[in-house]
Coordinates of C-alpha atoms and ligand atoms in Angstrom, one line a residue:
M1 CA 5.9 -3.6 -26.6
N2 CA 2.5 -4.5 -27.7
G3 CA 3.6 -6.8 -30.5
S4 CA 6.3 -8.6 -28.5
L5 CA 6.7 -12.2 -29.6
R6 CA 8.0 -13.0 -26.1
R7 CA 4.9 -11.7 -24.4
R8 CA 2.6 -13.3 -26.9
L9 CA 4.2 -16.7 -26.5
W10 CA 4.2 -16.3 -22.8
R11 CA 0.5 -15.3 -22.7
W12 CA -0.4 -18.4 -24.7
I13 CA 1.6 -20.8 -22.7
A14 CA 0.5 -19.3 -19.4
G15 CA -3.1 -19.4 -20.7
V16 CA -2.9 -23.1 -21.8
T17 CA -1.1 -24.0 -18.5
L18 CA -3.8 -22.3 -16.5
A19 CA -6.7 -23.8 -18.5
S20 CA -5.2 -27.3 -18.2
G21 CA -4.5 -26.7 -14.6
L22 CA -8.1 -25.8 -14.0
A23 CA -9.4 -28.8 -16.0
A24 CA -7.0 -31.2 -14.2
G25 CA -7.9 -29.6 -10.9
L26 CA -11.7 -30.0 -11.5
C27 CA -11.3 -33.6 -12.6
S28 CA -9.0 -34.4 -9.6
Y29 CA -11.4 -32.8 -7.3
L30 CA -14.5 -34.7 -8.6
I31 CA -12.7 -38.0 -8.6
S32 CA -11.2 -37.6 -5.1
F33 CA -14.6 -36.5 -3.8
R34 CA -16.3 -39.6 -5.2
E35 CA -13.4 -41.8 -3.9
A36 CA -13.7 -40.4 -0.5
Q37 CA -17.5 -41.1 -0.4
E38 CA -17.0 -44.6 -1.6
L39 CA -14.5 -45.1 1.1
Q40 CA -17.0 -43.8 3.6
D41 CA -19.6 -46.2 2.3
D42 CA -17.1 -49.0 2.6
Q43 CA -16.6 -48.0 6.2
L44 CA -20.3 -48.3 6.9
R45 CA -20.4 -51.7 5.2
Q46 CA -17.3 -53.0 7.0
M47 CA -18.7 -52.0 10.3
A48 CA -22.0 -53.8 9.5
L49 CA -20.0 -56.9 8.5
L50 CA -18.1 -56.8 11.8
M51 CA -21.3 -56.8 13.8
E52 CA -22.8 -59.6 11.7
R53 CA -19.7 -61.7 12.5
H54 CA -19.6 -60.7 16.2
P55 CA -23.2 -59.9 17.1
E56 CA -22.3 -59.7 20.8
T57 CA -20.5 -56.3 20.1
A58 CA -23.5 -54.7 18.5
D59 CA -24.9 -53.5 21.9
G60 CA -21.6 -51.8 22.7
W61 CA -21.7 -49.9 19.4
M62 CA -25.2 -48.8 20.0
S63 CA -24.6 -47.3 23.5
P64 CA -25.2 -43.5 23.3
L65 CA -22.5 -41.8 21.4
G66 CA -21.1 -38.5 22.7
S67 CA -21.3 -36.4 19.7
V68 CA -22.7 -37.3 16.4
D69 CA -22.7 -34.0 14.6
G70 CA -19.2 -34.3 13.3
N71 CA -17.1 -32.2 15.8
D72 CA -15.7 -35.4 17.0
R73 CA -14.7 -37.2 13.9
D74 CA -14.4 -40.7 15.6
A75 CA -18.0 -40.5 16.7
R76 CA -19.4 -39.8 13.3
T77 CA -20.4 -43.4 12.5
V78 CA -23.4 -44.4 14.5
V79 CA -25.4 -47.6 14.8
C80 CA -29.2 -47.4 15.0
P81 CA -31.8 -50.1 15.6
L82 CA -34.7 -50.3 13.1
G83 CA -38.3 -49.8 14.3
V84 CA -37.1 -48.8 17.9
A85 CA -36.4 -45.3 19.2
P86 CA -32.6 -44.9 19.5
K87 CA -31.2 -44.0 23.0
N88 CA -29.6 -40.8 21.6
P89 CA -32.4 -38.4 20.6
K90 CA -30.2 -37.0 17.9
L91 CA -30.1 -40.3 16.0
P92 CA -32.8 -40.9 13.3
L93 CA -35.9 -42.9 14.2
L94 CA -35.9 -45.6 11.5
P95 CA -38.9 -47.6 10.4
G96 CA -38.5 -51.4 10.5
T97 CA -39.5 -51.8 6.9
L98 CA -36.4 -50.2 5.4
P99 CA -34.8 -52.4 2.7
E100 CA -31.3 -53.8 3.1
G101 CA -28.3 -51.9 1.8
F102 CA -27.5 -48.2 1.3
Q103 CA -30.0 -45.4 1.4
T104 CA -30.3 -41.7 2.4
R105 CA -32.9 -40.5 4.8
V106 CA -33.8 -37.1 6.3
H107 CA -34.6 -36.9 9.9
H108 CA -35.5 -33.6 11.5
G109 CA -33.9 -31.7 8.7
T110 CA -30.6 -33.7 8.8
A111 CA -29.7 -36.0 6.0
W112 CA -28.2 -39.4 6.9
R113 CA -26.4 -42.0 4.8
L114 CA -27.4 -45.4 6.1
Y115 CA -26.5 -49.1 5.5
V116 CA -29.2 -51.4 6.7
F117 CA -28.4 -55.0 7.6
T118 CA -29.7 -57.8 9.7
L119 CA -27.9 -59.7 12.5
P120 CA -28.2 -63.5 12.5
S121 CA -30.6 -63.1 15.5
G122 CA -33.0 -61.3 13.1
V123 CA -32.4 -57.9 14.8
R124 CA -32.3 -55.2 12.1
L125 CA -29.7 -52.4 12.4
A126 CA -28.3 -49.6 10.3
T127 CA -24.8 -48.1 10.3
G128 CA -25.0 -44.4 9.4
Q129 CA -23.2 -41.1 8.9
M130 CA -24.5 -37.6 8.6
T131 CA -24.4 -36.6 4.9
A132 CA -23.2 -33.1 5.7
V133 CA -20.2 -34.4 7.7
R134 CA -19.4 -37.0 5.1
N135 CA -19.5 -34.3 2.4
E136 CA -17.3 -32.0 4.4
I137 CA -14.6 -34.7 4.9
A138 CA -14.8 -35.7 1.3
R139 CA -14.5 -32.1 0.2
D140 CA -11.5 -31.5 2.5
S141 CA -9.6 -34.5 1.1
A142 CA -10.5 -33.6 -2.5
L143 CA -9.3 -30.0 -1.9
L144 CA -5.9 -31.4 -0.7
T145 CA -5.4 -33.0 -4.1
L146 CA -5.6 -29.5 -5.7
I147 CA -2.5 -28.2 -3.8
P148 CA 0.2 -29.7 -6.2
I149 CA -1.7 -28.4 -9.2
L150 CA -2.1 -24.9 -7.8
L151 CA 1.6 -24.8 -7.1
L152 CA 2.4 -26.2 -10.5
V153 CA 0.5 -23.6 -12.6
P154 CA 2.5 -20.5 -11.5
A155 CA 5.8 -22.5 -11.4
L156 CA 5.2 -23.7 -15.0
S157 CA 4.3 -20.1 -16.1
L158 CA 7.5 -18.8 -14.6
L159 CA 9.5 -21.6 -16.2
A160 CA 7.9 -20.8 -19.6
A161 CA 8.9 -17.2 -19.3
W162 CA 12.4 -18.2 -18.5
I163 CA 12.6 -20.7 -21.4
I164 CA 11.1 -18.2 -23.9
G165 CA 13.6 -15.6 -22.7
R166 CA 16.5 -18.1 -23.3
A167 CA 15.1 -19.2 -26.7
L168 CA 14.7 -15.6 -27.9
A169 CA 18.1 -14.5 -26.5
P170 CA 19.8 -14.8 -30.0
V171 CA 17.2 -12.5 -31.5
T172 CA 17.6 -9.9 -28.7
H173 CA 21.4 -10.2 -29.1
L174 CA 21.0 -9.7 -32.9
S175 CA 18.9 -6.6 -32.6
H176 CA 21.2 -5.2 -29.9
Q177 CA 24.1 -5.8 -32.3
L178 CA 22.3 -3.9 -35.1
D179 CA 21.1 -1.1 -32.8
T180 CA 24.5 -0.2 -31.5
R181 CA 26.2 -0.1 -34.9
D182 CA 27.1 3.3 -36.3
D183 CA 25.7 4.2 -39.7
T184 CA 29.0 3.7 -41.5
N185 CA 29.4 0.1 -40.4
L186 CA 27.9 -2.1 -43.1
T187 CA 29.9 -5.2 -42.4
P188 CA 27.8 -8.5 -42.3
L189 CA 26.2 -9.6 -39.1
S190 CA 27.7 -12.8 -37.6
A191 CA 25.4 -15.8 -37.9
H192 CA 27.3 -17.6 -35.2
G193 CA 25.0 -19.0 -32.5
V194 CA 21.9 -17.8 -34.4
P195 CA 19.1 -20.5 -34.5
S196 CA 18.4 -21.9 -37.9
E197 CA 14.9 -20.2 -38.0
I198 CA 16.5 -16.8 -37.8
R199 CA 19.5 -17.5 -40.1
P200 CA 17.6 -16.7 -43.3
F201 CA 16.7 -13.3 -41.7
V202 CA 20.3 -12.6 -40.9
A203 CA 21.3 -13.6 -44.4
A204 CA 18.7 -11.3 -45.9
I205 CA 20.0 -8.4 -43.7
N206 CA 23.5 -9.2 -44.7
G207 CA 22.5 -9.3 -48.4
L208 CA 20.8 -5.9 -48.0
M209 CA 23.9 -4.4 -46.3
Q210 CA 26.1 -5.8 -49.1
R211 CA 24.0 -4.1 -51.7
L212 CA 23.8 -0.9 -49.7
S213 CA 27.5 -0.9 -49.3
T214 CA 28.1 -1.4 -53.0
A215 CA 25.7 1.3 -53.9
L216 CA 27.3 3.7 -51.4
E217 CA 30.7 2.8 -52.7
Q218 CA 29.6 3.5 -56.3
Q219 CA 28.2 6.8 -55.3
R220 CA 31.3 7.8 -53.5
R221 CA 33.5 6.8 -56.4
F222 CA 31.3 8.7 -58.8
I223 CA 31.7 11.9 -56.7
A224 CA 35.4 11.5 -56.3
D225 CA 35.9 10.7 -60.0
A226 CA 33.7 13.6 -61.1
A227 CA 35.5 16.0 -58.9
H228 CA 38.8 14.7 -60.0
E229 CA 38.0 14.8 -63.7
L230 CA 36.6 18.3 -63.4
R231 CA 39.8 19.5 -61.8
S232 CA 42.0 19.5 -64.9
P233 CA 39.7 21.4 -67.2
L234 CA 39.1 23.9 -64.5
T235 CA 42.9 24.4 -64.0
A236 CA 43.2 24.9 -67.7
L237 CA 40.4 27.5 -67.7
M238 CA 42.2 29.4 -64.9
V239 CA 45.4 29.5 -66.8
Q240 CA 43.5 30.7 -69.9
T241 CA 41.8 33.4 -67.9
D242 CA 45.2 34.6 -66.5
N243 CA 46.4 34.8 -70.1
L244 CA 43.2 36.6 -71.2
E245 CA 43.6 39.1 -68.3
Q246 CA 47.1 40.1 -69.5
S247 CA 45.9 40.7 -73.1
I248 CA 43.0 42.9 -72.2
S249 CA 43.6 46.6 -71.5
S250 CA 40.2 48.1 -71.2
P251 CA 39.1 48.6 -67.5
E252 CA 35.6 47.2 -68.3
G253 CA 37.2 44.1 -69.9
K254 CA 39.4 43.6 -66.9
Q255 CA 36.4 43.9 -64.6
R256 CA 34.6 41.1 -66.5
V257 CA 37.7 38.9 -66.4
M258 CA 37.9 39.5 -62.6
Q259 CA 34.3 38.2 -62.2
L260 CA 35.1 35.2 -64.4
K261 CA 38.2 34.5 -62.2
A262 CA 36.1 34.8 -59.0
G263 CA 33.6 32.3 -60.5
L264 CA 36.3 29.9 -61.4
E265 CA 37.8 30.1 -58.0
R266 CA 34.4 29.3 -56.4
A267 CA 34.1 26.3 -58.7
G268 CA 37.6 25.2 -57.8
K269 CA 36.9 25.5 -54.1
L270 CA 33.7 23.5 -54.4
L271 CA 35.6 20.8 -56.3
E272 CA 38.2 20.7 -53.5
Q273 CA 35.6 20.3 -50.9
L274 CA 33.8 17.6 -52.9
L275 CA 37.0 15.7 -53.3
S276 CA 37.7 16.2 -49.6
L277 CA 34.3 14.8 -48.6
A278 CA 34.6 11.9 -51.0
R279 CA 38.1 11.1 -49.5
R280 CA 36.8 11.4 -45.9
Q281 CA 33.9 9.1 -46.7
A282 CA 36.1 6.6 -48.4
G283 CA 37.9 6.3 -45.1
A284 CA 40.7 3.8 -44.5
A285 CA 43.4 6.4 -43.9
P286 CA 45.6 4.9 -41.1
A287 CA 45.2 6.4 -37.6
T288 CA 48.4 7.5 -35.9
D289 CA 49.1 9.5 -32.7
V290 CA 48.8 13.1 -33.8
P291 CA 50.0 16.1 -31.7
F292 CA 46.6 17.8 -32.2
D293 CA 47.8 21.0 -30.4
R294 CA 50.6 21.5 -32.9
L295 CA 48.3 20.8 -35.8
V296 CA 45.7 23.4 -34.6
Q297 CA 48.6 25.9 -34.0
Q298 CA 49.6 25.4 -37.7
V299 CA 46.0 26.0 -38.8
I300 CA 45.8 29.2 -36.7
E301 CA 49.1 30.5 -38.2
D302 CA 47.8 29.7 -41.7
Y303 CA 44.7 31.8 -41.1
V304 CA 46.4 34.8 -39.3
P305 CA 46.8 36.7 -42.6
F306 CA 43.1 36.2 -43.5
A307 CA 42.0 37.3 -40.0
A308 CA 44.3 40.4 -40.4
T309 CA 42.6 41.5 -43.7
K310 CA 39.3 41.4 -41.9
G311 CA 40.6 43.1 -38.8
I312 CA 39.5 40.2 -36.6
D313 CA 41.1 39.7 -33.2
F314 CA 42.1 36.1 -33.7
G315 CA 43.9 34.0 -31.1
C316 CA 43.5 31.3 -28.4
E317 CA 42.5 31.4 -24.8
R318 CA 43.0 27.9 -23.3
F319 CA 45.5 25.8 -25.1
E320 CA 46.7 22.4 -23.8
E321 CA 49.0 19.8 -25.3
V322 CA 46.9 16.9 -26.5
T323 CA 47.5 13.8 -28.6
L324 CA 44.7 12.2 -30.6
T325 CA 44.8 8.9 -32.4
A326 CA 43.4 9.6 -35.9
P327 CA 44.5 10.2 -39.5
A328 CA 46.4 13.5 -39.3
E329 CA 44.8 14.7 -42.6
D330 CA 41.3 14.2 -41.1
L331 CA 42.1 16.3 -38.0
L332 CA 43.7 19.0 -40.2
V333 CA 40.6 19.2 -42.5
L334 CA 38.3 19.4 -39.4
A335 CA 40.3 22.2 -37.7
R336 CA 40.7 24.1 -40.9
N337 CA 37.0 24.0 -41.8
A338 CA 35.9 25.1 -38.3
V339 CA 38.4 28.0 -38.2
D340 CA 37.5 29.0 -41.8
N341 CA 33.8 29.2 -40.9
A342 CA 34.4 31.3 -37.8
L343 CA 36.6 33.8 -39.6
R344 CA 34.5 33.8 -42.7
Y345 CA 31.1 34.5 -41.1
T346 CA 32.4 36.9 -38.4
P347 CA 32.1 40.5 -39.6
P348 CA 35.2 42.7 -39.7
G349 CA 36.4 44.0 -36.3
G350 CA 35.0 40.9 -34.6
R351 CA 36.8 38.3 -32.5
V352 CA 37.5 34.6 -32.9
D353 CA 38.9 32.4 -30.1
V354 CA 40.2 28.9 -30.3
N355 CA 40.3 26.6 -27.3
L356 CA 41.8 23.2 -26.9
Y357 CA 41.7 21.3 -23.6
R358 CA 41.1 18.0 -21.9
D359 CA 37.8 17.4 -20.2
G360 CA 37.7 14.1 -18.4
G361 CA 38.7 11.5 -20.8
E362 CA 37.9 13.7 -23.8
V363 CA 39.6 16.3 -25.9
V364 CA 37.6 19.5 -26.6
F365 CA 38.4 21.6 -29.6
Q366 CA 36.3 24.8 -29.5
V367 CA 36.0 27.8 -31.9
E368 CA 34.0 30.8 -30.6
D369 CA 33.2 33.8 -32.7
T370 CA 31.3 37.1 -32.5
G371 CA 29.5 36.6 -35.9
P372 CA 25.8 36.3 -36.5
G373 CA 25.4 32.9 -34.9
V374 CA 23.2 30.2 -36.3
P375 CA 19.5 30.4 -36.9
A376 CA 17.6 28.6 -34.1
G377 CA 16.4 25.1 -35.1
E378 CA 18.9 24.8 -38.0
E379 CA 21.8 23.6 -35.9
E380 CA 21.6 20.1 -37.2
R381 CA 20.7 20.9 -40.8
L382 CA 23.9 22.9 -41.2
F383 CA 25.7 19.6 -41.1
E384 CA 23.9 18.3 -44.2
P385 CA 25.8 18.5 -47.5
F386 CA 25.2 21.7 -49.5
Y387 CA 23.0 23.3 -46.8
R388 CA 23.8 27.0 -46.3
V389 CA 21.9 29.6 -44.3
V390 CA 19.6 31.7 -46.5
G391 CA 21.0 35.2 -47.2
N392 CA 24.6 34.1 -46.8
D393 CA 26.8 36.4 -48.9
E394 CA 30.1 34.5 -48.3
T395 CA 31.3 32.2 -51.0
G396 CA 31.2 28.5 -50.0
S397 CA 30.0 25.1 -51.0
G398 CA 27.9 24.1 -47.9
L399 CA 30.1 21.1 -47.6
G400 CA 32.5 22.2 -44.8
L401 CA 30.4 21.0 -41.9
A402 CA 29.3 17.9 -43.7
I403 CA 33.0 17.0 -44.1
I404 CA 33.5 17.7 -40.4
R405 CA 30.5 15.5 -39.4
S406 CA 31.8 12.6 -41.6
I407 CA 35.2 12.9 -39.9
A408 CA 33.7 13.1 -36.4
D409 CA 31.5 10.0 -37.1
R410 CA 34.5 8.0 -38.2
L411 CA 36.7 9.1 -35.3
G412 CA 34.0 8.4 -32.7
G413 CA 33.8 12.1 -31.8
T414 CA 30.8 14.4 -31.5
V415 CA 30.5 17.8 -33.1
S416 CA 28.0 20.7 -32.6
L417 CA 27.5 24.2 -33.8
N418 CA 25.4 26.4 -31.5
N419 CA 24.8 29.9 -30.5
R420 CA 26.9 31.2 -27.6
K421 CA 25.2 31.7 -24.4
G422 CA 24.7 35.2 -23.2
T423 CA 26.5 36.8 -26.1
K424 CA 26.2 37.0 -29.9
G425 CA 28.1 34.6 -32.0
A426 CA 28.5 30.9 -32.7
L427 CA 30.3 28.2 -30.8
F428 CA 31.7 25.3 -32.6
R429 CA 32.7 22.3 -30.5
Y430 CA 34.3 19.0 -31.3
R431 CA 34.8 16.3 -28.7
Q432 CA 36.8 13.1 -29.1
P433 CA 37.5 10.5 -26.4
L434 CA 41.2 10.1 -25.7
T435 CA 42.6 6.6 -26.3
Q436 CA 43.8 5.0 -23.1
H437 CA 47.6 5.5 -23.8
N438 CA 47.1 9.2 -24.5
R439 CA 45.3 10.1 -21.2
Ligands
LIG1 N1 30.7 30.2 -37.3 C1 29.6 30.4 -38.0 N2 28.8 31.4 -37.8 C2 27.6 31.6 -38.5 N3 27.2 30.7 -39.4 C3 27.9 29.7 -39.7 C4 29.2 29.4 -39.0 N4 29.7 28.3 -39.5 C5 28.8 27.8 -40.5 N5 27.8 28.7 -40.6 C6 26.7 28.5 -41.5 O1 26.6 27.1 -41.9 C7 26.6 27.0 -43.3 C8 27.3 25.7 -43.7 O2 28.7 25.8 -43.4 P1 29.7 24.9 -44.2 O3 29.1 23.5 -44.2 O4 31.0 25.2 -43.7 O5 29.5 25.5 -45.7 P2 30.0 26.8 -46.3 O6 30.9 27.5 -45.3 O7 30.8 26.3 -47.5 O8 28.8 27.6 -46.6 C9 27.3 28.2 -43.8 O9 26.9 28.5 -45.1 C10 26.9 29.3 -42.8 O10 25.6 29.8 -43.2
LIG2 MG1 32.6 26.4 -44.4

């Protein structure tokens, strides 16, 4: 998801949070560092002030201090006389000419921060701290101020991710709603709970669906009307051909009329299939509880004579009682088209088996034959309207499987036509989930 809005937003917010965190951290560090140093300077001055007020304590302050190098924090402030060698050799030797106030001096490679002052007795002294120790303490206290900022940056980034997720939830919900729709569902999307920024988008999609649905409806109606209108002239033509057949005595003439009749029959069948497809696509037939086993039984009986003329061994292997909730007409058309194909495309002397059984929560209706099977890679194309395998000598419209697919889609079933495994022939399979009360 390279172009993910959520990710892009998050990256920006996290980036800005991090940058402001860094800037705030740097400022806070520098300010705290300075503050700490000023505080330390203050300490030096306070101590000097104390000694100026109580000069008698100065000697005590000056007695050798244990450690001055910072391990012992309390000992880090020292008092040195000016112009005299201090008792502790580690302390700096200060010239008597140093001006009053703050200054920094280096003694044996160690830098000292000093505050020079004069006691009322005229003795000059300096309070001092090692610069390195001062800096370390200042750094430590400045670093402590960074902790809340360091914790805040990741916390804010996580919070931003959560907020973005929440804000974009309606979009995710919308796309899920669109994604899980089946192709025949062109009802408008609900704008309920959709933020106002996305509402025009929903309205645009709904407008598109509305136009699409109108166009589809027009197309369906045109096919249905055309097929219906063509039916009457075709019936009239068939009657005329019958009459013509009776008035012709020459064998050659009769042969021609036979061809004419066959052509008319093909056209009639095509029209019937077109009408059937248009009716299936128009939908809206009420679903009832249909005893599917009895319906399939009826189809088998209807096709027994046709199977007999081709010498096909036609029957059923596994046959269970099942009830499906669907328009009966749809199930009938589905079963009829499947059985018709198997018997039509299986050469004389072959075998066709129908199976009907429950598998988990589904009904499986299966027709197996010993015909030529289907060309590899064309299994899906066969379900397109008017698609027929090249070199097919049987009469047909190429609409049978398209009708079946349209029925299956509407009933929430799945349909497939594949080659049988291990033996020659095709396997037609229709699966439909059982409704709860039919299980
Ligand atoms: N059982 C089958 N065995 C072999 N080929 C089949 C079988 N069923 C369908 N077909 C192929 O699929 C094509 C499409 O079938 P269908 O949609 O029923 O149209 P039609 O039977 O009118 O040609 C058929 O023309 C045929 O080539
Ligand atoms: Mg067919």
